[in-house]
Tab-separated table of C-alpha atoms in Angstrom:
chain	number	residue	atom	x	y	z
A	2	MET	CA	1.166	-13.933	-21.239
A	3	MET	CA	3.944	-12.632	-19.157
A	4	LEU	CA	6.321	-10.102	-20.830
A	5	GLU	CA	10.016	-11.252	-21.221
A	6	ASN	CA	13.263	-10.369	-21.847
A	7	GLN	CA	12.810	-6.414	-21.509
A	8	SER	CA	14.567	-3.727	-19.834
A	9	ILE	CA	12.426	-1.621	-17.747
A	10	ILE	CA	13.031	1.754	-16.046
A	11	CYS	CA	10.222	2.647	-13.338
A	12	PHE	CA	10.530	6.432	-12.214
A	13	ALA	CA	8.244	6.260	-8.983
A	14	PRO	CA	7.286	8.774	-6.550
A	15	ASP	CA	8.053	6.646	-3.534
A	16	PRO	CA	10.826	4.231	-2.068
A	17	TRP	CA	10.700	0.817	-2.677
A	18	ASP	CA	10.910	0.346	1.136
A	19	SER	CA	8.005	2.347	1.502
A	20	MET	CA	4.157	1.360	1.844
A	21	TRP	CA	3.889	-0.856	-1.217
A	22	ARG	CA	1.627	0.316	-3.931
A	23	ASN	CA	0.755	-0.604	-7.119
A	24	ARG	CA	4.110	-0.031	-8.927
A	25	HIS	CA	5.873	-2.157	-6.120
A	26	GLN	CA	3.256	-5.017	-6.746
A	27	ILE	CA	3.900	-4.830	-10.788
A	28	MET	CA	7.525	-4.223	-10.785
A	29	SER	CA	8.371	-7.214	-8.491
A	30	ARG	CA	6.196	-9.576	-10.713
A	31	LEU	CA	7.837	-8.042	-14.144
A	32	SER	CA	11.132	-8.699	-12.539
A	33	ARG	CA	10.612	-12.373	-12.841
A	34	THR	CA	11.050	-12.508	-16.437
A	35	ASN	CA	12.612	-8.698	-17.220
A	36	LYS	CA	15.408	-6.333	-15.904
A	37	ILE	CA	14.012	-3.739	-13.627
A	38	LEU	CA	15.915	-0.571	-12.659
A	39	TYR	CA	13.669	1.340	-9.876
A	40	ILE	CA	14.391	4.839	-9.750
A	41	GLU	CA	13.526	6.351	-6.040
A	42	PRO	CA	12.260	9.754	-5.697
A	43	LYS	CA	15.497	12.271	-5.821
A	44	MET	CA	16.810	14.019	-2.209
A	45	TYR	CA	17.062	17.697	-2.382
A	46	ALA	CA	19.933	19.577	-0.661
A	47	ALA	CA	18.885	23.395	0.089
A	48	LEU	CA	22.011	24.825	-1.545
A	49	GLU	CA	21.701	28.529	-1.911
A	50	GLY	CA	25.319	29.639	-2.163
A	51	LEU	CA	28.462	28.466	-4.316
A	52	GLY	CA	30.326	27.643	-0.978
A	53	LEU	CA	27.557	25.189	-0.032
A	54	LEU	CA	27.666	23.699	-3.929
A	55	TRP	CA	31.354	23.426	-3.839
A	56	ARG	CA	30.946	21.724	-0.654
A	57	SER	CA	28.256	19.258	-2.267
A	58	LEU	CA	30.870	18.844	-5.353
A	59	ILE	CA	33.606	17.318	-3.170
A	60	ASP	CA	31.819	15.658	-0.507
A	61	LYS	CA	31.779	11.483	-1.988
A	62	LYS	CA	28.860	10.783	0.309
A	63	LEU	CA	26.788	13.520	-1.664
A	64	GLN	CA	28.477	12.520	-4.855
A	65	LYS	CA	27.845	8.726	-4.815
A	66	GLU	CA	24.812	7.308	-6.164
A	67	ARG	CA	23.595	3.937	-4.752
A	68	LEU	CA	22.489	0.914	-6.666
A	69	LYS	CA	21.139	-1.820	-4.408
A	70	CYS	CA	20.214	-5.324	-5.672
A	71	ILE	CA	16.734	-6.434	-4.597
A	72	SER	CA	16.867	-9.782	-6.426
A	73	ALA	CA	18.354	-11.281	-9.598
A	74	ASN	CA	16.274	-9.021	-11.869
A	75	LEU	CA	15.390	-5.808	-9.491
A	76	TRP	CA	17.482	-3.036	-8.815
A	77	ILE	CA	16.930	0.307	-6.864
A	78	TYR	CA	18.821	3.409	-7.828
A	79	GLN	CA	19.049	6.252	-5.137
A	80	HIS	CA	20.101	9.406	-6.705
A	81	PRO	CA	23.428	10.951	-5.554
A	82	TYR	CA	22.569	14.196	-3.295
A	83	TRP	CA	23.042	16.633	-6.395
A	84	GLY	CA	19.026	17.809	-5.755
A	85	ILE	CA	19.706	21.331	-5.579
A	86	SER	CA	16.809	23.182	-3.984
A	87	SER	CA	17.442	26.380	-5.198
A	88	ARG	CA	15.811	29.625	-6.554
A	89	TYR	CA	18.572	30.429	-9.045
A	90	PRO	CA	17.964	28.229	-12.401
A	91	VAL	CA	21.795	27.767	-12.711
A	92	LEU	CA	21.953	26.000	-9.688
A	93	LYS	CA	18.646	23.963	-10.709
A	94	HIS	CA	20.284	23.107	-13.869
A	95	LEU	CA	23.401	22.076	-12.868
A	96	GLY	CA	22.077	19.571	-10.282
A	97	PHE	CA	19.803	18.204	-13.044
A	98	GLY	CA	22.828	17.818	-15.157
A	99	LEU	CA	24.459	15.903	-12.623
A	100	ARG	CA	21.977	13.676	-11.692
A	101	MET	CA	21.416	12.723	-15.557
A	102	ILE	CA	25.271	11.901	-15.805
A	103	SER	CA	24.719	9.753	-12.619
A	104	LEU	CA	21.702	7.934	-13.837
A	105	MET	CA	23.059	7.670	-17.224
A	106	ARG	CA	26.094	5.557	-15.447
A	107	ALA	CA	23.804	3.482	-13.508
A	108	ILE	CA	22.032	2.326	-16.778
A	109	LYS	CA	25.576	1.582	-18.381
A	110	LYS	CA	26.690	-0.510	-15.635
A	111	LEU	CA	23.489	-2.664	-15.794
A	112	GLN	CA	23.544	-2.620	-19.470
A	113	LEU	CA	20.043	-1.778	-20.100
A	114	LYS	CA	19.807	-1.291	-23.798
A	115	SER	CA	16.775	0.476	-25.064
A	116	PRO	CA	14.488	0.080	-22.041
A	117	ILE	CA	10.907	0.746	-21.377
A	118	LEU	CA	10.739	3.899	-19.458
A	119	TRP	CA	7.778	3.363	-16.921
A	120	ILE	CA	6.633	6.734	-15.655
A	121	VAL	CA	4.657	7.035	-12.281
A	122	ASP	CA	5.621	10.579	-11.034
A	123	PRO	CA	5.148	12.797	-14.129
A	124	ARG	CA	8.005	15.071	-12.771
A	125	PHE	CA	10.471	12.894	-14.227
A	126	GLY	CA	9.240	13.419	-17.829
A	127	SER	CA	12.048	15.761	-17.863
A	128	MET	CA	14.586	13.448	-18.173
A	129	ILE	CA	12.965	11.438	-20.956
A	130	ARG	CA	14.497	13.069	-23.883
A	131	TYR	CA	18.141	12.464	-22.447
A	132	LEU	CA	17.451	8.430	-22.199
A	133	GLN	CA	17.740	5.730	-24.701
A	134	LYS	CA	14.259	3.839	-24.901
A	135	SER	CA	11.969	1.691	-26.639
A	136	ILE	CA	8.709	3.030	-25.394
A	137	VAL	CA	7.513	5.433	-22.786
A	138	CYS	CA	4.509	4.040	-20.391
A	139	TYR	CA	2.699	6.654	-18.231
A	140	HIS	CA	1.119	5.073	-15.437
A	141	VAL	CA	-1.463	7.352	-13.788
A	142	VAL	CA	-2.697	6.380	-10.618
A	143	ASP	CA	-3.963	9.369	-9.140
A	144	ASN	CA	-5.364	12.850	-10.338
A	145	TYR	CA	-2.098	14.524	-9.475
A	146	PRO	CA	-2.997	17.987	-10.192
A	147	GLU	CA	-6.060	17.558	-7.375
A	148	ALA	CA	-4.074	15.849	-4.859
A	149	PRO	CA	-4.777	17.415	-1.594
A	150	TYR	CA	-1.224	16.832	0.230
A	151	PHE	CA	0.532	19.026	-2.295
A	152	SER	CA	0.818	22.504	-2.235
A	153	LYS	CA	-0.982	24.709	-4.586
A	154	ARG	CA	2.205	25.331	-6.740
A	155	THR	CA	3.438	21.793	-6.334
A	156	ARG	CA	-0.271	20.631	-7.855
A	157	ALA	CA	0.215	23.359	-10.958
A	158	ASP	CA	3.857	21.766	-11.422
A	159	LEU	CA	2.454	18.674	-11.752
A	160	GLY	CA	-0.644	19.537	-14.255
A	161	GLN	CA	2.344	20.858	-16.607
A	162	ALA	CA	4.365	17.775	-16.021
A	163	GLU	CA	1.226	15.426	-16.875
A	164	LYS	CA	0.246	17.442	-20.337
A	165	HIS	CA	3.878	16.714	-21.353
A	166	MET	CA	3.377	13.192	-20.320
A	167	LEU	CA	0.518	12.539	-22.129
A	168	SER	CA	1.824	14.145	-25.317
A	169	VAL	CA	4.946	12.055	-25.365
A	170	ALA	CA	3.579	8.690	-23.881
A	171	ASP	CA	3.678	5.651	-26.240
A	172	LEU	CA	1.229	3.682	-23.803
A	173	VAL	CA	-0.908	5.430	-20.937
A	174	ILE	CA	-2.316	3.065	-18.121
A	175	VAL	CA	-4.925	4.733	-15.835
A	176	THR	CA	-6.887	2.869	-12.757
A	177	SER	CA	-9.981	4.445	-12.837
A	178	PRO	CA	-13.004	4.901	-15.281
A	179	PHE	CA	-12.532	8.715	-14.504
A	180	LEU	CA	-8.862	8.701	-15.406
A	181	LEU	CA	-9.729	6.932	-18.505
A	182	GLU	CA	-12.274	9.560	-19.439
A	183	GLU	CA	-9.951	12.465	-19.177
A	184	LYS	CA	-6.575	11.179	-19.983
A	185	SER	CA	-8.323	9.624	-23.336
A	186	LYS	CA	-8.831	13.498	-24.413
A	187	TYR	CA	-4.826	13.910	-24.779
A	188	ASN	CA	-3.605	10.329	-25.757
A	189	ASP	CA	-5.058	7.946	-28.285
A	190	ASN	CA	-3.603	4.683	-26.403
A	191	VAL	CA	-5.072	5.093	-23.195
A	192	HIS	CA	-6.210	1.822	-21.286
A	193	LEU	CA	-7.508	1.013	-18.063
A	194	VAL	CA	-5.940	-1.264	-15.761
A	195	ARG	CA	-7.349	-1.510	-12.097
A	196	ASN	CA	-5.596	-2.123	-8.767
A	197	ALA	CA	-5.507	-5.535	-7.292
A	198	VAL	CA	-4.605	-7.891	-4.549
A	199	ASP	CA	-1.837	-9.965	-3.563
A	200	TYR	CA	-4.742	-12.731	-2.991
A	201	GLU	CA	-2.376	-15.770	-2.230
A	202	ARG	CA	-0.624	-13.557	0.497
A	203	PHE	CA	-3.713	-12.668	2.342
A	204	SER	CA	-5.754	-15.754	2.006
A	205	ALA	CA	-3.366	-17.751	3.076
A	206	LEU	CA	-3.484	-16.204	6.532
A	207	LYS	CA	-7.254	-16.718	6.968
A	208	ASN	CA	-7.048	-19.511	9.245
A	209	VAL	CA	-4.101	-18.442	11.440
A	210	ASN	CA	-4.850	-17.461	15.089
A	211	GLY	CA	-3.170	-14.384	16.815
A	212	ILE	CA	-3.013	-10.691	16.174
A	213	PRO	CA	-0.413	-8.328	16.072
A	214	LYS	CA	1.082	-7.436	19.516
A	215	ASP	CA	0.496	-3.895	19.119
A	216	MET	CA	-3.299	-4.865	18.889
A	217	GLU	CA	-3.763	-7.156	21.316
A	218	TYR	CA	-4.825	-4.684	23.917
A	219	VAL	CA	-7.334	-2.599	21.833
A	220	PRO	CA	-10.559	-3.218	22.853
A	221	LYS	CA	-13.199	-4.723	20.483
A	222	PRO	CA	-14.777	-3.817	18.382
A	223	VAL	CA	-12.047	-2.839	15.990
A	224	ILE	CA	-12.753	-0.349	13.149
A	225	GLY	CA	-9.700	-0.397	11.053
A	226	TYR	CA	-8.052	1.821	8.284
A	227	ILE	CA	-5.147	0.135	6.302
A	228	GLY	CA	-3.353	2.673	4.291
A	229	ALA	CA	-1.555	6.350	4.073
A	230	VAL	CA	-2.918	8.566	6.611
A	231	ASN	CA	-3.218	11.840	4.770
A	232	GLU	CA	-5.394	14.679	3.641
A	233	LYS	CA	-7.479	12.466	1.328
A	234	LEU	CA	-9.454	10.986	4.695
A	235	ASP	CA	-12.114	12.805	5.868
A	236	TYR	CA	-11.205	13.658	9.336
A	237	GLU	CA	-14.424	15.520	10.493
A	238	LEU	CA	-16.132	12.164	9.991
A	239	LEU	CA	-13.615	10.071	11.663
A	240	ASP	CA	-13.362	12.368	14.770
A	241	ALA	CA	-17.459	12.623	14.953
A	242	ALA	CA	-17.694	8.711	14.567
A	243	ALA	CA	-14.724	8.226	17.335
A	244	ARG	CA	-16.643	10.381	19.748
A	245	ALA	CA	-19.878	9.310	19.243
A	246	ARG	CA	-19.006	6.025	19.971
A	247	PRO	CA	-16.421	5.797	22.834
A	248	GLU	CA	-16.594	2.008	23.013
A	249	TRP	CA	-15.282	1.305	19.715
A	250	SER	CA	-11.533	1.281	18.785
A	251	PHE	CA	-10.526	3.080	15.675
A	252	VAL	CA	-7.267	1.995	14.498
A	253	PHE	CA	-5.123	3.643	11.624
A	254	VAL	CA	-2.107	1.196	10.098
A	255	GLY	CA	-0.265	3.448	7.714
A	256	GLY	CA	2.605	6.350	7.384
A	257	TYR	CA	1.569	9.603	8.150
A	258	SER	CA	2.957	13.516	7.957
A	259	ASN	CA	2.503	15.223	10.972
A	260	ARG	CA	2.804	18.518	9.392
A	261	THR	CA	1.583	21.757	11.330
A	262	GLY	CA	-1.654	23.034	10.698
A	263	SER	CA	-3.014	20.058	8.114
A	264	PRO	CA	-6.292	18.324	8.856
A	265	VAL	CA	-4.105	15.133	9.378
A	266	SER	CA	-1.900	16.953	12.209
A	267	LYS	CA	-5.016	18.145	14.082
A	268	PHE	CA	-6.569	14.817	13.886
A	269	ILE	CA	-3.465	13.009	15.069
A	270	ASN	CA	-2.877	15.934	17.979
A	271	GLU	CA	-6.499	15.853	19.151
A	272	HIS	CA	-7.897	12.540	18.599
A	273	PRO	CA	-10.213	10.986	21.265
A	274	PRO	CA	-8.639	8.178	23.291
A	275	ASN	CA	-10.381	5.358	21.590
A	276	VAL	CA	-8.335	6.426	18.444
A	277	PHE	CA	-5.064	4.503	17.971
A	278	PHE	CA	-2.168	5.220	15.416
A	279	LEU	CA	0.165	2.459	14.627
A	280	GLY	CA	2.273	3.694	11.562
A	281	ARG	CA	3.289	2.213	8.581
A	282	ARG	CA	4.162	-1.699	8.602
A	283	ASP	CA	6.109	-3.915	6.032
A	284	VAL	CA	3.856	-5.309	3.241
A	285	LYS	CA	3.975	-8.623	4.626
A	286	GLU	CA	2.479	-7.812	7.959
A	287	ILE	CA	-0.597	-5.924	6.423
A	288	PRO	CA	-2.607	-8.988	6.406
A	289	HIS	CA	-2.190	-9.754	9.945
A	290	TYR	CA	-3.672	-6.048	10.616
A	291	VAL	CA	-6.405	-6.792	8.233
A	292	TYR	CA	-7.671	-9.647	9.882
A	293	ALA	CA	-7.175	-8.169	13.541
A	294	CYS	CA	-10.052	-5.863	12.457
A	295	ASP	CA	-13.865	-6.265	13.008
A	296	ILE	CA	-14.500	-3.899	10.388
A	297	CYS	CA	-12.522	-2.157	7.975
A	298	ILE	CA	-13.376	1.466	6.326
A	299	MET	CA	-12.615	3.719	3.630
A	300	PRO	CA	-13.470	6.990	5.073
A	301	TYR	CA	-12.609	9.418	2.104
A	302	ARG	CA	-13.298	12.913	1.522
A	303	LYS	CA	-15.677	13.407	-1.422
A	304	ASP	CA	-13.795	15.703	-4.047
A	305	ASP	CA	-12.084	15.883	-7.220
A	306	TYR	CA	-9.342	14.069	-6.048
A	307	THR	CA	-11.212	10.954	-4.604
A	308	LYS	CA	-13.835	10.686	-7.470
A	309	ALA	CA	-10.475	9.301	-9.661
A	310	ILE	CA	-9.323	6.801	-6.982
A	311	ASP	CA	-9.351	2.817	-7.213
A	312	SER	CA	-8.832	2.253	-4.078
A	313	LEU	CA	-5.931	-0.728	-3.768
A	314	LYS	CA	-7.366	-1.647	-0.285
A	315	LEU	CA	-10.510	-2.349	-1.161
A	316	TYR	CA	-9.475	-5.727	-2.758
A	317	GLU	CA	-7.370	-6.267	0.226
A	318	TYR	CA	-10.342	-6.048	2.438
A	319	PHE	CA	-12.401	-8.499	0.318
A	320	ALA	CA	-9.197	-10.969	0.399
A	321	CYS	CA	-9.825	-10.919	4.188
A	322	GLU	CA	-13.441	-11.057	3.674
A	323	LYS	CA	-14.375	-8.187	6.219
A	324	PRO	CA	-17.131	-5.877	6.353
A	325	VAL	CA	-16.539	-2.889	4.549
A	326	VAL	CA	-17.823	0.712	5.355
A	327	ALA	CA	-17.023	3.480	2.997
A	328	THR	CA	-17.950	7.202	2.166
A	329	ASP	CA	-19.807	7.866	-1.062
A	330	ILE	CA	-17.170	7.601	-3.830
A	331	PRO	CA	-17.211	6.357	-7.371
A	332	ALA	CA	-14.659	3.658	-6.462
A	333	VAL	CA	-17.100	1.910	-4.437
A	334	LYS	CA	-20.312	2.062	-6.090
A	335	GLU	CA	-19.730	-0.894	-8.526
A	336	TYR	CA	-19.524	-2.875	-5.195
A	337	SER	CA	-22.636	-1.436	-3.213
A	338	GLN	CA	-24.135	-4.735	-2.532
A	339	LEU	CA	-20.873	-5.973	-1.004
A	340	ILE	CA	-20.042	-3.397	1.379
A	341	TYR	CA	-21.923	-0.337	3.462
A	342	ILE	CA	-21.772	3.272	1.809
A	343	ALA	CA	-22.107	6.098	4.053
A	344	LYS	CA	-23.551	9.651	2.787
A	345	ASP	CA	-22.254	11.746	5.498
A	346	ALA	CA	-21.017	11.414	9.276
A	347	ASN	CA	-24.380	10.368	10.805
A	348	ASP	CA	-24.534	7.809	8.343
A	349	PHE	CA	-20.983	6.463	8.926
A	350	ILE	CA	-22.016	5.841	12.278
A	351	HIS	CA	-25.321	4.132	11.233
A	352	LYS	CA	-23.537	1.757	8.619
A	353	LEU	CA	-20.700	0.705	11.231
A	354	GLN	CA	-23.281	-0.700	13.640
A	355	GLU	CA	-25.141	-2.034	10.622
A	356	ALA	CA	-21.995	-3.810	9.319
A	357	MET	CA	-21.450	-5.233	12.893
A	358	ILE	CA	-24.859	-7.140	13.049
A	359	SER	CA	-25.777	-7.840	9.400
A	360	PHE	CA	-22.818	-9.082	7.774
A	361	THR	CA	-23.451	-12.399	6.119
A	362	PRO	CA	-21.718	-15.531	5.016
A	363	SER	CA	-22.666	-14.990	1.649
A	364	THR	CA	-21.376	-11.709	1.397
A	365	ARG	CA	-18.167	-13.085	2.403
A	366	SER	CA	-18.140	-15.660	-0.317
A	367	LEU	CA	-18.767	-13.093	-3.214
A	368	GLN	CA	-16.196	-10.824	-1.538
A	369	ARG	CA	-13.572	-13.804	-1.834
A	370	MET	CA	-14.773	-14.471	-5.631
A	371	ILE	CA	-13.960	-10.690	-6.339
A	372	ALA	CA	-10.957	-10.820	-4.865
A	373	GLU	CA	-9.550	-14.276	-6.643
A	374	GLN	CA	-10.562	-12.109	-10.082
A	375	ASN	CA	-8.628	-9.160	-9.149
A	376	THR	CA	-5.068	-10.496	-8.256
A	377	TRP	CA	-1.810	-8.715	-9.620
A	378	ASP	CA	-0.481	-11.543	-11.493
A	379	LYS	CA	-3.825	-11.047	-13.632
A	380	ARG	CA	-3.165	-7.605	-13.699
A	381	VAL	CA	0.521	-7.863	-14.984
A	382	GLU	CA	-0.529	-10.397	-17.603
A	383	GLN	CA	-3.111	-7.746	-18.822
A	384	LEU	CA	-0.357	-5.150	-18.533
A	385	SER	CA	2.534	-7.345	-20.654
A	386	LEU	CA	-0.041	-7.848	-23.440
A	387	LEU	CA	-0.536	-3.867	-23.560
A	388	ILE	CA	3.173	-3.307	-23.141
A	389	GLN	CA	4.032	-6.020	-26.003
A	390	SER	CA	1.429	-4.598	-28.227
A	391	ALA	CA	2.993	-0.972	-28.031
A	392	LEU	CA	6.533	-2.519	-28.479
A	393	ASN	CA	5.172	-3.797	-31.661
A	394	LYS	CA	3.746	-0.633	-33.127
A	395	SER	CA	7.245	0.701	-32.072
A	396	ASN	CA	10.661	0.979	-34.233
A	397	CYS	CA	12.884	-0.420	-31.579
A	398	PRO	CA	15.434	-2.723	-32.801
A	399	CYS	CA	14.698	-4.764	-29.409
A	400	ASN	CA	11.389	-6.054	-31.226
A	401	SER	CA	13.353	-7.769	-34.061
């Protein structure tokens, strides 16, 4: 069953054209039979004085919100540049009010009546009370209050925002057993829907020859990581492995922030010569990069953030039938018979060596079977049933 004839407004923490994550996969599929408005994160202007505020009020480029049509039922909304970043509450409230007026204008233009509000970033929760809606769905994809790539203040703000979201949501979707246990303490309608893979896209390239041009001259064997290069990775472990095995190439495909003083920055600026950063690639190109790797890795730190993740890339690695070496986090233990799990840096090096020589055809077959069972189409069908159930329980006229 696929949800049909609904309007959905998705408040997301990342742009549509960024590295694709679960919200992109879900909304692109729901748009086949429903009208979707995808709200990108707001931009901020550092406006500390009334002179700059006045300039923003009269500048047409800053005033104008942008609606972009991606397909027949999918629209992207970009806030106008009203995101006033200021220590003055009056300016903050003014910016919020102007953004709400702009958003409501876009909703009216697209004729979204009684939409489902799909919240991925809990900080958007402040907008809920001002919008007409059928139900509110809160999609929890990370342990936000423990995210290492946010400042301590931002994590605290996220914690407060999440408490609010859990108290008002009609439906809560989580991606891991840890999140299911934690969020069920604060809401009675919490459901586990794991991440998945676009299996058709990945499997279709299995027998296609050729590798991406920027990997043609990378010496083999290639140890590859495909995903966001941020603070969730264990850079001490990665540095130790790369220096211990200079004959191996460690390739990172994904966007990264070279923020001064961060572990990411240190590794990027001081990495050994057998480490390669290729940057973010379009979602359509990702399968090519996975297939170009000899071994795929999930080198996560072990902390309160990573114990809550359900790694999307694991399913993608399985779809490509690749040896996988991962650190010992909860998300991988279910598949301990299909991957190589390392306890520390030394064991990580050992498991990489083991994966090169002991990966079997039977393991490849089992990986492929797991990937076939965990597709985004199946996940969206599961979500559709949960959403329809929540709609049926609501008093929204859209169900009559």
